[in-house]
Short mmCIF file of C-alpha atoms and ligand atoms in Angstrom, two decimals:
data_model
loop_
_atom_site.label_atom_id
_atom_site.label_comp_id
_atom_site.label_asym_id
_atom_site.label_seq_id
_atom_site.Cartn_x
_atom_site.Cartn_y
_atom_site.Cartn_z
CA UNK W 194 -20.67 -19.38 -5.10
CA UNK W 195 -17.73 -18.25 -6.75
CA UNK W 196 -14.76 -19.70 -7.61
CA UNK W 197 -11.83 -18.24 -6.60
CA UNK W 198 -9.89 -21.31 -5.19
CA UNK W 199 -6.40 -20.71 -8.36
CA UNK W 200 -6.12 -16.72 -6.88
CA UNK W 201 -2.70 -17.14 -5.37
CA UNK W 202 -3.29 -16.30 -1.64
CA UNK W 203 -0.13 -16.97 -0.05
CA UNK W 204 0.92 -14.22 2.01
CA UNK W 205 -2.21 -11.98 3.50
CA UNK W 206 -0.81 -9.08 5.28
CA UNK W 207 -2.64 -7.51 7.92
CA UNK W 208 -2.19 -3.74 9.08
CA UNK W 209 -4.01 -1.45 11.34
CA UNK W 210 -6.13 0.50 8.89
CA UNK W 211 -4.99 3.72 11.48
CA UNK W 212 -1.80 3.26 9.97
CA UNK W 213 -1.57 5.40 7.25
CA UNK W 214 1.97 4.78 6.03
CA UNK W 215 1.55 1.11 6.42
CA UNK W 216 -1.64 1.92 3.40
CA UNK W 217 0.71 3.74 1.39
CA UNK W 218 3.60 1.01 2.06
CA UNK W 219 1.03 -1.78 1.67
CA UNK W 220 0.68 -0.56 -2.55
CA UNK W 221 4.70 -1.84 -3.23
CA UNK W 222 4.43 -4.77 -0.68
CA UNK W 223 4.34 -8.22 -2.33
CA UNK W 224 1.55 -9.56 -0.48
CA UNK W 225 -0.99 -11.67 -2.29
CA UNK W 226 -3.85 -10.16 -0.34
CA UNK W 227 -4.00 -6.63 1.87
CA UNK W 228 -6.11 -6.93 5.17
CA UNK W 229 -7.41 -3.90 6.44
CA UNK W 230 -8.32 -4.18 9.83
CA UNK W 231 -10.86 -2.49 11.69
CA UNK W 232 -11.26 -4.62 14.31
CA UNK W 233 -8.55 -6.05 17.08
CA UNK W 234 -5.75 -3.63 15.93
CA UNK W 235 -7.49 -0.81 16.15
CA UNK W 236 -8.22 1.11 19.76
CA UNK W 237 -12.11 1.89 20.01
CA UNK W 238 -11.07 5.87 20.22
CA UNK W 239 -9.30 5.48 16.72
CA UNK W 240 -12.47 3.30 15.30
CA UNK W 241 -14.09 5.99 13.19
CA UNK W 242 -11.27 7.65 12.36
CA UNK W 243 -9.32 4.35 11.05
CA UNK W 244 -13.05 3.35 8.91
CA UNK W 245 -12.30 6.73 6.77
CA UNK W 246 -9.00 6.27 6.31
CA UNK W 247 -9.09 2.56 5.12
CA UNK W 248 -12.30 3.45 2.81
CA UNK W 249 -9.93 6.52 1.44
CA UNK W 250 -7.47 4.39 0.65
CA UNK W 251 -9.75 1.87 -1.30
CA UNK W 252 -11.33 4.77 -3.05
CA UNK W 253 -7.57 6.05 -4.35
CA UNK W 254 -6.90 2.50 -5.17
CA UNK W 255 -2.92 1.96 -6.37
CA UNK W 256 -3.20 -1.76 -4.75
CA UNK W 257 -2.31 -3.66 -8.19
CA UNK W 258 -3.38 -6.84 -8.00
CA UNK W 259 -3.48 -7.38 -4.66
CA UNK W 260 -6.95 -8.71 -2.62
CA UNK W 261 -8.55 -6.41 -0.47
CA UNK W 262 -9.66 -6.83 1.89
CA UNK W 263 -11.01 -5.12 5.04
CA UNK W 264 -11.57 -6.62 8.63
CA UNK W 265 -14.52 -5.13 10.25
CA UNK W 266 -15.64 -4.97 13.98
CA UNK W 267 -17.48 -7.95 15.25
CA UNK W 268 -21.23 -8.23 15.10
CA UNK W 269 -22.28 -7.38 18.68
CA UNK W 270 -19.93 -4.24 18.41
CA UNK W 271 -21.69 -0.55 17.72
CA UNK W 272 -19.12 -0.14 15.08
CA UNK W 273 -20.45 -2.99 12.88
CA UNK W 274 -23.67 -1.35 11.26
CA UNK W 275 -21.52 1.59 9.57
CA UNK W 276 -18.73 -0.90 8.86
CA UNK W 277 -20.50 -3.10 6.88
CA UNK W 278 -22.37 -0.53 4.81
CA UNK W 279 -19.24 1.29 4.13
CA UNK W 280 -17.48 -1.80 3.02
CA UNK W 281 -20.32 -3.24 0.78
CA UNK W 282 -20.51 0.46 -0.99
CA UNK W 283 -16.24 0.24 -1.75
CA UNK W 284 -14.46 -1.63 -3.97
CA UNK W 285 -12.69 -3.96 -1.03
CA UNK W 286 -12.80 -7.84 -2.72
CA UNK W 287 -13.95 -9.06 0.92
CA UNK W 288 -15.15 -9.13 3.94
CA UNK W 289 -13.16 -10.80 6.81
CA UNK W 290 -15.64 -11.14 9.63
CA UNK W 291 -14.33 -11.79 13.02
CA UNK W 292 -15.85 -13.36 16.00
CA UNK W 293 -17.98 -15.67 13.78
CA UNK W 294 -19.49 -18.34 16.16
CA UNK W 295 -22.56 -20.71 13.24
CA UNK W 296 -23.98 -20.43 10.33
CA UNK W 297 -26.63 -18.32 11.12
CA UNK W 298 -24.30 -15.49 11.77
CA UNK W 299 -22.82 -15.88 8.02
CA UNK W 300 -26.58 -16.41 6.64
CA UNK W 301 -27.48 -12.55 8.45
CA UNK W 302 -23.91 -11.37 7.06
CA UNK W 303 -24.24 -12.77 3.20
CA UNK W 304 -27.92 -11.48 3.55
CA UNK W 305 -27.04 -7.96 5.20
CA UNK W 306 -24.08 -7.54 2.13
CA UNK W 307 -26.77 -8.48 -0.23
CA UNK W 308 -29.19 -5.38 0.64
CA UNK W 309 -26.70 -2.72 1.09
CA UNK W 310 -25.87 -3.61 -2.72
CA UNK W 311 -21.85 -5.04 -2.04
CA UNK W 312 -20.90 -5.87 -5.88
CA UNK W 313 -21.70 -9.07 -6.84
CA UNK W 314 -18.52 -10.95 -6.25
CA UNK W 315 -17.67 -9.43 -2.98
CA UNK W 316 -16.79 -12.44 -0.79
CA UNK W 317 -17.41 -13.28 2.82
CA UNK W 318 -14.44 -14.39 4.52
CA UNK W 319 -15.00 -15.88 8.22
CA UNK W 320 -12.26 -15.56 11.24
CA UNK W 321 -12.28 -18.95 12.50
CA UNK W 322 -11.00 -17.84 16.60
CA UNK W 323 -14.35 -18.77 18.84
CA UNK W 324 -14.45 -22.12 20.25
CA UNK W 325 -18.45 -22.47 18.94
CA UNK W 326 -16.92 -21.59 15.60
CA UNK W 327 -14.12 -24.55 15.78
CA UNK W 328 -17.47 -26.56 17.28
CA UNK W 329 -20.33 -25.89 14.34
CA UNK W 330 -17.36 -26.11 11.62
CA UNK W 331 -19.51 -28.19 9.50
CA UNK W 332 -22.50 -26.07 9.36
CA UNK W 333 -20.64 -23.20 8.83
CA UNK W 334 -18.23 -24.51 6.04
CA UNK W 335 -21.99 -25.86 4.42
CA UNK W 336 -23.29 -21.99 4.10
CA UNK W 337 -21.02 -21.72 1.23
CA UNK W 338 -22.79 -23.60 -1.20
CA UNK W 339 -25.69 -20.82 -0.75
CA UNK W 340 -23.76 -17.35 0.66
CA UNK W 341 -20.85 -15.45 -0.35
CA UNK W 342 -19.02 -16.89 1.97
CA UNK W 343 -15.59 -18.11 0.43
CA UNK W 344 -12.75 -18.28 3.35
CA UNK W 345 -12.09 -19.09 6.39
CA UNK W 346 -9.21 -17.38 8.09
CA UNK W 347 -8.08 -19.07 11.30
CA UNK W 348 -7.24 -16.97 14.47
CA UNK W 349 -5.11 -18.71 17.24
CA UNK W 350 -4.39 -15.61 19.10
CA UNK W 351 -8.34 -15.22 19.99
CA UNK W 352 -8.90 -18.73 20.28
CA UNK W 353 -6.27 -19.39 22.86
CA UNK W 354 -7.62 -16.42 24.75
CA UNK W 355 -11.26 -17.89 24.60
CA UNK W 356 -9.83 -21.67 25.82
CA UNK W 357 -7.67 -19.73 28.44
CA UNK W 358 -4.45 -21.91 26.83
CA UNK W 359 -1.17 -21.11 26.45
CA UNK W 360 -0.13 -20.71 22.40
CA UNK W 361 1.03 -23.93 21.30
CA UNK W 362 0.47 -25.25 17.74
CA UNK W 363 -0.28 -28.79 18.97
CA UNK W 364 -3.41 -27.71 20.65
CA UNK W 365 -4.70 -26.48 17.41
CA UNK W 366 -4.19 -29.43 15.68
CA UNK W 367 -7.51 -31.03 15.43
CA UNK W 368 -8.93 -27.16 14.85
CA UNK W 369 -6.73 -27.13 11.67
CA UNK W 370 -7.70 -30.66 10.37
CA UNK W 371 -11.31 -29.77 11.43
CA UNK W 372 -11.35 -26.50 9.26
CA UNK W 373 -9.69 -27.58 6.43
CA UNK W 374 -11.57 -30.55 6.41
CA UNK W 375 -14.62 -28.65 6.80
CA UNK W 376 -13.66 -25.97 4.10
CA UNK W 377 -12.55 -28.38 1.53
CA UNK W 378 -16.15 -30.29 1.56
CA UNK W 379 -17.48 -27.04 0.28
CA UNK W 380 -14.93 -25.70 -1.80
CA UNK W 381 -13.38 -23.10 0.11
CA UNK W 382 -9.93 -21.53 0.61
CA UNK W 383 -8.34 -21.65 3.98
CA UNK W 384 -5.86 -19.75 5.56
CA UNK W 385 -3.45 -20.01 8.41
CA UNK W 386 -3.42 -17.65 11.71
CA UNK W 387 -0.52 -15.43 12.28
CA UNK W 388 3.26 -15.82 13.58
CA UNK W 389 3.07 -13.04 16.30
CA UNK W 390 6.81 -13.24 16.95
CA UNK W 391 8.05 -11.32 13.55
CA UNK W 392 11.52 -11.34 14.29
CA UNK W 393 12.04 -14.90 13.90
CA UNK W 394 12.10 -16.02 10.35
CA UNK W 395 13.18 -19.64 10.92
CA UNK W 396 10.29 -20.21 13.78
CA UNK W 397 8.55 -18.90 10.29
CA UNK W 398 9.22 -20.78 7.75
CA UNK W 399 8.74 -23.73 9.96
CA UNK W 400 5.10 -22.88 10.39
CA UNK W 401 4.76 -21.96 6.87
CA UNK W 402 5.88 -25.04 5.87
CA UNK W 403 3.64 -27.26 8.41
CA UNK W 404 0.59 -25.16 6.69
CA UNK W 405 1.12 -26.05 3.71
CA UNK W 406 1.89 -29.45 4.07
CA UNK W 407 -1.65 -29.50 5.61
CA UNK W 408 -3.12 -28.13 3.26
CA UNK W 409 -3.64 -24.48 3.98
CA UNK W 410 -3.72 -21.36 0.86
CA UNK W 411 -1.71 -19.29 2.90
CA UNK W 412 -0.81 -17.47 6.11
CA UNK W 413 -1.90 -14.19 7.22
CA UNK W 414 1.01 -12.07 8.32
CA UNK W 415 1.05 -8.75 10.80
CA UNK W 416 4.93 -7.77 9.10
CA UNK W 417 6.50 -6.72 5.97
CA UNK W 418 9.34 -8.91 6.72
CA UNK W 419 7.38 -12.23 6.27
CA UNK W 420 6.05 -11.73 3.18
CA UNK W 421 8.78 -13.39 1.16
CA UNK W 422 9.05 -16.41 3.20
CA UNK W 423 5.04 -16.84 2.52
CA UNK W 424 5.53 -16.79 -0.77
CA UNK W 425 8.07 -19.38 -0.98
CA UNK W 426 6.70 -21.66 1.04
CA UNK W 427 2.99 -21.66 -0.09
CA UNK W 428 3.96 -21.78 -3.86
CA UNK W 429 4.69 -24.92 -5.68
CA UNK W 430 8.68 -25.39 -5.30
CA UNK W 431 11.01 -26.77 -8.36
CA UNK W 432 10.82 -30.19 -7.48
CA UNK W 433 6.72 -30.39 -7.11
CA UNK W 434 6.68 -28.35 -10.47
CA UNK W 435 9.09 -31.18 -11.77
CA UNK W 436 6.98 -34.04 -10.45
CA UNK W 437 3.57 -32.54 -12.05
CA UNK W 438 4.88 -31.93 -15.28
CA UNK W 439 6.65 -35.10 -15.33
CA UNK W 440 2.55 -36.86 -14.55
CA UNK W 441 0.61 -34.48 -17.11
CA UNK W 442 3.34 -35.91 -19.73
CA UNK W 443 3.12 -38.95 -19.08
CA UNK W 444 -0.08 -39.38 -19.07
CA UNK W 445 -0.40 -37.93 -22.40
CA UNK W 446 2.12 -40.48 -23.72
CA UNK W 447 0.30 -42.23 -26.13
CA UNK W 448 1.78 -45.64 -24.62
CA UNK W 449 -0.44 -44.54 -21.51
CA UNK W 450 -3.83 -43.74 -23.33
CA UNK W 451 -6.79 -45.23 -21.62
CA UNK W 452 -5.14 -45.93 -18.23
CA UNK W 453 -5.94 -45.51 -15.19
CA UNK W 454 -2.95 -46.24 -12.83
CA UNK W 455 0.69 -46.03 -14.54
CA UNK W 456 3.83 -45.85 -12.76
CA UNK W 457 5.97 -42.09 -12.83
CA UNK W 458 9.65 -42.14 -11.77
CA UNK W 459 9.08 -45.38 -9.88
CA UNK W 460 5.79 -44.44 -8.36
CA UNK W 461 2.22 -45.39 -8.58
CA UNK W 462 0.60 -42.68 -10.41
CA UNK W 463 -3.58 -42.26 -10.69
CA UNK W 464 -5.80 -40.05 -12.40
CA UNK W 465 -6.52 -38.43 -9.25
CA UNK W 466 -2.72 -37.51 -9.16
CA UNK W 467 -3.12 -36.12 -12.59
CA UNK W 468 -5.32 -33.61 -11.03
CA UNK W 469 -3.63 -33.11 -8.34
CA UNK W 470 -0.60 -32.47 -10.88
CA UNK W 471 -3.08 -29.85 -13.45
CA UNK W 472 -3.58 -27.93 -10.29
CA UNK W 473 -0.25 -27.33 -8.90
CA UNK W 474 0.71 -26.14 -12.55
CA UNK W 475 -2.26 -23.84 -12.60
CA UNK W 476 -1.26 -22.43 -9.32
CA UNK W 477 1.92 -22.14 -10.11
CA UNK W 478 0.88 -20.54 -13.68
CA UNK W 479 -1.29 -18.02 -11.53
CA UNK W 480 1.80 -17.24 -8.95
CA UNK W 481 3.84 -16.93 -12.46
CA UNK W 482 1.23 -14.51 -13.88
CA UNK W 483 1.38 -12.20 -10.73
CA UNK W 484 5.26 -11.22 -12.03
CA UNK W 485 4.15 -10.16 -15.45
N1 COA I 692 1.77 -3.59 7.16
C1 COA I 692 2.44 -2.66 6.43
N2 COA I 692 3.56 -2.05 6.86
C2 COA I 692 4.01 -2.43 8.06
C3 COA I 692 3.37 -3.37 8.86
C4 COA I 692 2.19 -3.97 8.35
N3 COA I 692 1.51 -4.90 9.05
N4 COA I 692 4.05 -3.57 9.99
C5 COA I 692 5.11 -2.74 9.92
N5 COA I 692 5.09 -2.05 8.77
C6 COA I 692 6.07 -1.09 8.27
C7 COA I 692 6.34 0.03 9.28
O1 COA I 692 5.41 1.07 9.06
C8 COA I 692 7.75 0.39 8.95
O2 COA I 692 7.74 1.17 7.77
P1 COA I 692 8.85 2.28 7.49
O3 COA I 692 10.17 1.61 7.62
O4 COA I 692 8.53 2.75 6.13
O5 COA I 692 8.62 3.30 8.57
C9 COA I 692 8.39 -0.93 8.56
O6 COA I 692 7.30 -1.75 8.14
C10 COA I 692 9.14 -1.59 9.67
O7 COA I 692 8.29 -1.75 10.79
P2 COA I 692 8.86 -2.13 12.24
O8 COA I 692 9.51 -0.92 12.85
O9 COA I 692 9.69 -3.33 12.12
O10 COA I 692 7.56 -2.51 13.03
P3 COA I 692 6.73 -1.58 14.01
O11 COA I 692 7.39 -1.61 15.35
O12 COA I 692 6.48 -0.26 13.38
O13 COA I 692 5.34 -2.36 14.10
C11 COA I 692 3.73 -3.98 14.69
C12 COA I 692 5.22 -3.63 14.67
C13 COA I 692 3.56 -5.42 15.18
C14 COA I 692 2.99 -3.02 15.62
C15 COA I 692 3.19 -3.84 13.22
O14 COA I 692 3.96 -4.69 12.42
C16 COA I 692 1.74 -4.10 13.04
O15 COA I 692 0.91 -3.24 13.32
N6 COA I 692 1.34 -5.29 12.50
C17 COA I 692 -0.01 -5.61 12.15
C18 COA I 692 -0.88 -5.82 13.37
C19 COA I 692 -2.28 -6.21 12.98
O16 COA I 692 -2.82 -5.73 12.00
N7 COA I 692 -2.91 -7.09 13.79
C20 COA I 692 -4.22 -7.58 13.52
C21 COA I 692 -4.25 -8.98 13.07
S1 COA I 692 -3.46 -10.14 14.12
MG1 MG I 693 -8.74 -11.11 17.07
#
């Protein structure tokens, strides 16, 4: 498996890969990962027509830094076959693979990418919207140890569809714990579903800031506009920079050598808070690097 848990993946922006001016905007956009979708944005009649355009615009490259990445159709769809041999013979950095529902269906997937010769590190990310998905979390998260499989990307708008509920973040609670519960046993990244209403910045940040809090990367996106509060939110702020610099020092203070528990600005402070501390800082290093 490979590890790309310190890629900053704070803000992933999805667009309609029929949208050819959001491709061209998507190259000066400051999105930490580009999602190309095939799938639920796209009407069927514009299906073939949207594949070429998104694969054109992978070929011409001009995306920087950014992940690519490129939704396809689900599994049981007829577009699927030419979808996943057209993205495994680009230069896209993943997969996203909707409709996901165990582990057998990301065993076929990391198996299928394998003989249409994807590149080596291509990932597998997995849409986490079906209720069996939410169910077999476990099993699923488990494949990753074995498959490309690197993400899971959760999808409220699907999932409330499927459980016939209204949209309300409480609901989704134990889905959230579940996943990144799930995702973190294995060593995978995690990202949070999108804010549909994109004229609402506050209702926004709020969310971003409950993601992150629990733990999520990052939160897909569907507008321009909420790019900049992703990135704020999901990176390390001032303070938390503060706090871990203020625990790697101190814990290189000679006075501290050989300890295991000291106390840091009137706190208990343990080694596993050191690491804790080294990875905010190399996150924050990586977010830092992204500017340069
Ligand atoms: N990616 C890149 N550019 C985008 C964009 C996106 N997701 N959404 C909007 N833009 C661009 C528009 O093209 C427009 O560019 P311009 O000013 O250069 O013409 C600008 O941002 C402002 O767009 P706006 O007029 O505010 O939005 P809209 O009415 O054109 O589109 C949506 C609204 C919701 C249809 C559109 O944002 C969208 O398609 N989002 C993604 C949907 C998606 O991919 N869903 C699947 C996953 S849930
Ligand atoms: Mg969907």
């Amino acid at each position: 498996m490979t590890n790309t848990s310190f890629r900053p993946r704070r803000s992933c922006l999805y667009m309609p890969a029929s949208n050819a001016r959001a491709l061209e905007k998507a190259k000066t956009l400051a999105a930490d990962a580009i999602i190309l979708d095939l799938e639920d944005a796209v009407a069927p009649d514009a299906k073939d027509s949207a594949r070429d355009r998104a694969f054109e615009a992978l070929e011409a490259g001009g995306y920087g830094s950014r992940e690519m990445v490129v939704r396809l159709n689900a599994m049981d769809t007829p577009w699927f076959d030419t979808d996943i041999q057209r993205i495994c013979a680009s230069k896209a950095d993943a997969v996203l693979v909707p409709k996901i529902r165990s582990a057998a269906d990301i065993l076929e997937i990391s198996a299928l990418m394998d003989k249409a010769g994807a590149a080596e590190d291509m990932q597998l990310w997995a849409m986490i919207e079906m209720p069996l998905a939410v169910l077999n979390i476990t099993e699923i998260a488990e494949t990753a140890d074995s498959t490309r499989l690197t993400t899971f990307v959760m999808g409220f708008n699907d999932l409330a569809k499927e459980m016939r509920a209204q949209q309300d973040r409480a609901l989704f609670m134990p889905a959230i714990a579940q996943t990144i519960m799930a995702g973190r046993a294995f060593g995978m990244n995690i990202l949070d579903s999108v804010y549909n209403d994109f004229n609402d910045p506050e209702g926004l940040e709020q969310e971003c800031r409950q993601g992150n809090a629990y733990g999520f990367d990052g939160k897909t996106l569907i507008h321009p506009g909420q790019i900049d509060i992703a990135n704020r939110e999901f990176a390390p702020d001032e303070n938390a920079i503060a706090e871990a610099q203020a625990i790697i020092a101190a814990f290189k203070d000679p006075e501290n050598a050989g300890k295991g528990v000291i106390t840091v600005n009137g706190k208990m402070t343990e080694l596993l808070h050191l690491q804790q501390a080294e990875q905010t800082m190399a996150m924050a290093e990586a977010i830092k690097a992204l500017s340069e």
